[in-house]
Coordinates of N, CA and C in Angstrom, one line a residue:
M1318 N -19.8 -7.2 18.6 CA -17.8 -7.2 17.7 C -17.7 -5.5 18.5
S1319 N -16.8 -5.1 18.9 CA -16.4 -4.0 19.7 C -16.4 -2.6 18.9
F1320 N -16.8 -1.5 19.0 CA -16.4 -0.1 18.4 C -14.4 -0.5 17.8
E1321 N -13.6 -0.6 18.6 CA -12.1 -0.6 18.3 C -12.0 -1.4 16.9
Q1322 N -12.6 -3.6 17.2 CA -12.7 -4.0 16.3 C -13.4 -3.5 15.0
V1323 N -14.1 -2.8 15.0 CA -15.1 -2.7 13.7 C -14.1 -1.4 12.7
I1324 N -13.6 -0.4 13.5 CA -12.0 0.2 13.2 C -10.9 -0.7 12.5
V1325 N -10.3 -1.5 13.1 CA -9.4 -2.3 12.5 C -9.9 -2.8 11.4
E1326 N -11.1 -3.2 11.3 CA -11.7 -4.1 10.3 C -11.2 -3.4 9.0
G1327 N -12.3 -2.4 9.9 CA -13.0 -1.5 8.8 C -10.9 -0.6 7.3
L1328 N -10.4 -0.1 8.4 CA -9.0 -0.1 8.0 C -8.4 -0.7 7.3
G1329 N -8.6 -2.3 7.6 CA -7.7 -3.2 7.3 C -8.4 -3.7 5.6
W1330 N -8.8 -3.3 5.9 CA -10.2 -3.6 4.2 C -10.4 -2.4 3.0
I1331 N -9.8 -1.2 3.2 CA -9.6 -0.2 2.9 C -8.0 -0.5 2.5
G1332 N -7.3 -0.7 3.2 CA -5.8 -1.0 2.4 C -5.9 -2.7 1.3
A1333 N -7.0 -3.6 1.4 CA -6.7 -4.1 1.0 C -7.7 -3.7 -0.6
A1334 N -8.5 -2.5 -0.4 CA -9.0 -2.2 -1.8 C -7.8 -0.9 -2.3
A1335 N -7.8 -0.8 -1.7 CA -6.2 -0.1 -1.9 C -5.3 -0.8 -2.7
V1336 N -4.3 -1.3 -2.4 CA -3.4 -2.5 -2.9 C -4.2 -3.0 -4.1
V1337 N -4.8 -3.5 -3.9 CA -6.4 -4.3 -5.2 C -5.8 -3.6 -6.1
I1338 N -6.7 -1.8 -6.1 CA -6.9 -1.0 -7.2 C -5.5 -0.4 -7.4
A1339 N -4.7 -0.3 -6.8 CA -3.7 0.0 -7.7 C -3.0 -1.0 -8.6
Y1340 N -3.2 -2.5 -8.2 CA -2.3 -3.2 -9.4 C -3.5 -3.4 -10.2
Y1341 N -4.9 -3.5 -10.4 CA -5.9 -2.6 -11.4 C -5.5 -2.6 -11.8
F1342 N -5.2 -0.7 -11.8 CA -5.2 0.7 -12.5 C -3.5 0.1 -13.3
V1343 N -2.6 -0.9 -12.8 CA -1.4 -0.9 -13.5 C -1.8 -1.7 -14.2
S1344 N -1.9 -2.9 -13.7 CA -2.1 -4.7 -15.2 C -3.0 -3.9 -16.4
H1345 N -4.2 -2.5 -16.3 CA -4.9 -2.1 -17.1 C -4.6 -1.0 -17.7
Q1346 N -3.2 -0.7 -17.8 CA -2.3 0.5 -17.8 C -3.3 2.2 -18.0
K1347 N -4.0 1.9 -16.4 CA -4.4 3.5 -16.6 C -3.2 4.0 -15.7
W1348 N -2.7 3.4 -14.7 CA -1.4 4.2 -14.2 C 0.3 3.4 -14.9
T1349 N 0.9 4.5 -14.5 CA 2.4 3.7 -15.2 C 2.5 2.8 -13.0
G1350 N 3.7 2.0 -13.2 CA 3.9 1.7 -12.4 C 5.2 2.3 -11.4
G1351 N 5.4 3.7 -12.3 CA 6.5 4.4 -11.4 C 5.5 6.0 -10.8
S1352 N 3.9 5.6 -11.4 CA 3.0 6.8 -10.8 C 3.2 7.5 -9.6
L1353 N 2.8 8.5 -9.2 CA 3.0 8.8 -7.6 C 1.6 8.0 -7.0
K1354 N 1.3 8.0 -8.0 CA -0.6 6.9 -6.9 C -1.0 6.3 -7.3
Y1355 N -0.1 4.9 -8.0 CA 0.6 3.5 -8.0 C 1.4 3.3 -6.5
H1356 N 2.5 4.1 -6.1 CA 2.8 3.8 -4.7 C 2.5 4.0 -3.9
L1357 N 1.3 5.5 -3.8 CA 0.9 5.4 -2.2 C -0.5 5.5 -2.2
C1358 N -0.6 4.6 -3.3 CA -1.8 3.2 -3.0 C -1.3 2.0 -2.6
N1359 N -0.3 1.3 -2.5 CA 0.9 0.6 -2.5 C 1.2 0.8 -1.1
V1360 N 1.4 1.8 -0.5 CA 2.0 2.4 0.5 C 1.5 2.3 1.7
G1361 N 0.3 2.6 1.6 CA -0.8 3.0 2.4 C -1.4 2.0 2.3
G1362 N -1.6 0.7 1.2 CA -2.2 -0.1 1.8 C -2.0 -1.2 2.7
S1363 N -0.6 -1.5 2.8 CA 0.4 -2.2 3.8 C -0.2 -1.6 4.6
V1364 N 0.5 -0.7 4.6 CA 0.2 0.2 6.6 C -0.9 -0.9 6.5
L1365 N -2.0 -0.2 6.0 CA -3.7 -0.3 6.8 C -4.1 -2.3 6.7
V1366 N -3.3 -2.7 5.8 CA -3.4 -3.7 6.0 C -2.2 -4.7 6.9
G1367 N -1.4 -4.2 7.6 CA -0.3 -4.8 8.5 C -0.6 -4.3 9.4
L1368 N -1.8 -2.9 9.6 CA -2.1 -3.2 11.1 C -3.1 -4.3 11.6
N1369 N -3.5 -4.4 10.6 CA -4.8 -5.4 10.7 C -4.2 -6.5 11.4
A1370 N -3.9 -7.0 10.2 CA -2.4 -8.3 10.6 C -2.1 -8.1 12.1
L1371 N -1.3 -7.0 12.5 CA -0.6 -6.5 14.0 C -1.9 -6.7 14.6
Y1372 N -3.6 -6.3 14.9 CA -4.0 -6.5 15.6 C -4.5 -8.2 16.1
H1373 N -4.3 -8.6 15.2 CA -5.2 -10.3 15.0 C -4.0 -11.6 14.9
H1374 N -2.6 -10.2 15.0 CA -1.8 -11.1 15.8 C -1.4 -12.6 13.8
A1375 N -1.7 -12.0 13.3 CA -1.4 -12.7 12.2 C 0.1 -12.3 10.9
L1376 N 0.9 -13.2 11.8 CA 2.7 -12.6 12.1 C 3.3 -12.7 10.1
P1377 N 2.4 -14.3 9.9 CA 2.6 -14.2 8.1 C 2.3 -12.6 7.2
S1378 N 1.3 -12.5 7.4 CA 0.9 -11.4 7.1 C 1.2 -9.8 7.8
M1379 N 1.1 -10.0 8.6 CA 2.4 -8.9 8.9 C 3.5 -8.1 8.5
V1380 N 4.3 -9.8 8.0 CA 5.8 -9.2 7.6 C 5.6 -9.3 6.0
I1381 N 4.6 -10.1 5.8 CA 4.5 -9.6 4.6 C 4.1 -8.0 4.0
N1382 N 3.3 -7.8 5.1 CA 3.0 -5.8 4.8 C 4.4 -5.3 4.9
I1383 N 5.0 -5.8 6.1 CA 6.1 -5.1 5.9 C 6.7 -4.8 5.3
V1384 N 7.3 -5.4 4.4 CA 7.9 -6.0 3.4 C 7.6 -5.1 2.1
W1385 N 7.0 -5.6 2.0 CA 5.6 -4.8 1.4 C 5.8 -3.2 1.1
L1386 N 5.7 -2.0 2.7 CA 5.6 -1.5 2.6 C 7.6 -0.9 2.3
I1387 N 8.0 -1.4 2.2 CA 9.4 -1.4 2.6 C 9.7 -0.9 0.8
I1388 N 9.4 -2.2 0.3 CA 9.6 -1.8 -1.3 C 9.1 -1.3 -2.0
G1389 N 8.0 -0.5 -1.8 CA 6.8 0.9 -1.6 C 8.0 2.4 -1.5
L1390 N 8.0 2.1 -0.3 CA 9.7 3.1 0.5 C 10.5 3.5 -0.2
N1391 N 11.2 2.1 -0.8 CA 12.4 2.3 -1.6 C 12.1 2.5 -3.0
A1392 N 10.9 2.7 -3.5 CA 11.0 2.8 -5.1 C 10.3 4.0 -4.8
L1393 N 9.4 4.8 -3.5 CA 9.3 6.0 -4.1 C 10.7 7.3 -3.9
R1394 N 11.5 6.3 -2.9 CA 13.3 7.5 -3.1 C 13.6 7.1 -4.3
V1395 N 13.6 5.6 -5.1 CA 14.8 5.8 -6.2 C 13.6 7.3 -7.4
F1396 N 12.6 6.5 -7.1 CA 11.9 7.6 -8.7 C 12.2 9.0 -8.3
K1397 N 12.1 9.7 -7.1 CA 12.0 11.0 -6.7 C 13.4 11.1 -7.1
S1398 N 14.5 10.7 -6.9 CA 15.7 10.6 -6.9 C 15.6 11.1 -8.5
R1399 N 15.7 9.5 -9.4 CA 15.6 9.4 -10.8 C 14.9 10.7 -11.2
K1400 N 13.8 10.9 -11.0 CA 12.6 12.0 -11.8 C 12.9 13.8 -11.0
G1401 N 14.0 13.7 -10.6 CA 13.9 15.3 -9.9 C 13.0 15.9 -8.6
N1402 N 12.7 14.8 -8.1 CA 11.5 15.4 -7.3 C 10.4 15.0 -7.9
E1403 N 10.9 14.6 -8.9 CA 9.1 14.6 -9.6 C 8.6 13.1 -9.9
L1404 N 7.4 12.4 -9.3 CA 7.5 11.0 -10.2 C 6.0 11.3 -11.2
E1405 N 6.5 9.8 -11.7 CA 5.1 10.4 -12.8 C 4.0 10.5 -12.7
T1406 N 2.4 10.9 -13.6 CA 1.8 11.3 -13.0 C 0.6 10.4 -13.2
G1407 N 1.3 9.8 -14.2 CA -0.2 8.3 -14.8 C 0.2 7.5 -14.4

């Protein structure tokens, strides 16, 4: 496995972990669905998994992660406008 492949795989796993962590913490009420941490984990995770999918030409995975990213970015925009530039901290 080349160095490039190792980096791409590592980033993909980090992204997958970020998305799972976000889901876990919201599901167990450690974070709220409106928290900055939750949305940043989702957005960051979707970018990393999407890059991994692009590298491997896994188009269905890439598309779902682009959609996930758009939803996350839109949620950040909506929450920012509702909260007067502040998101929930929990």
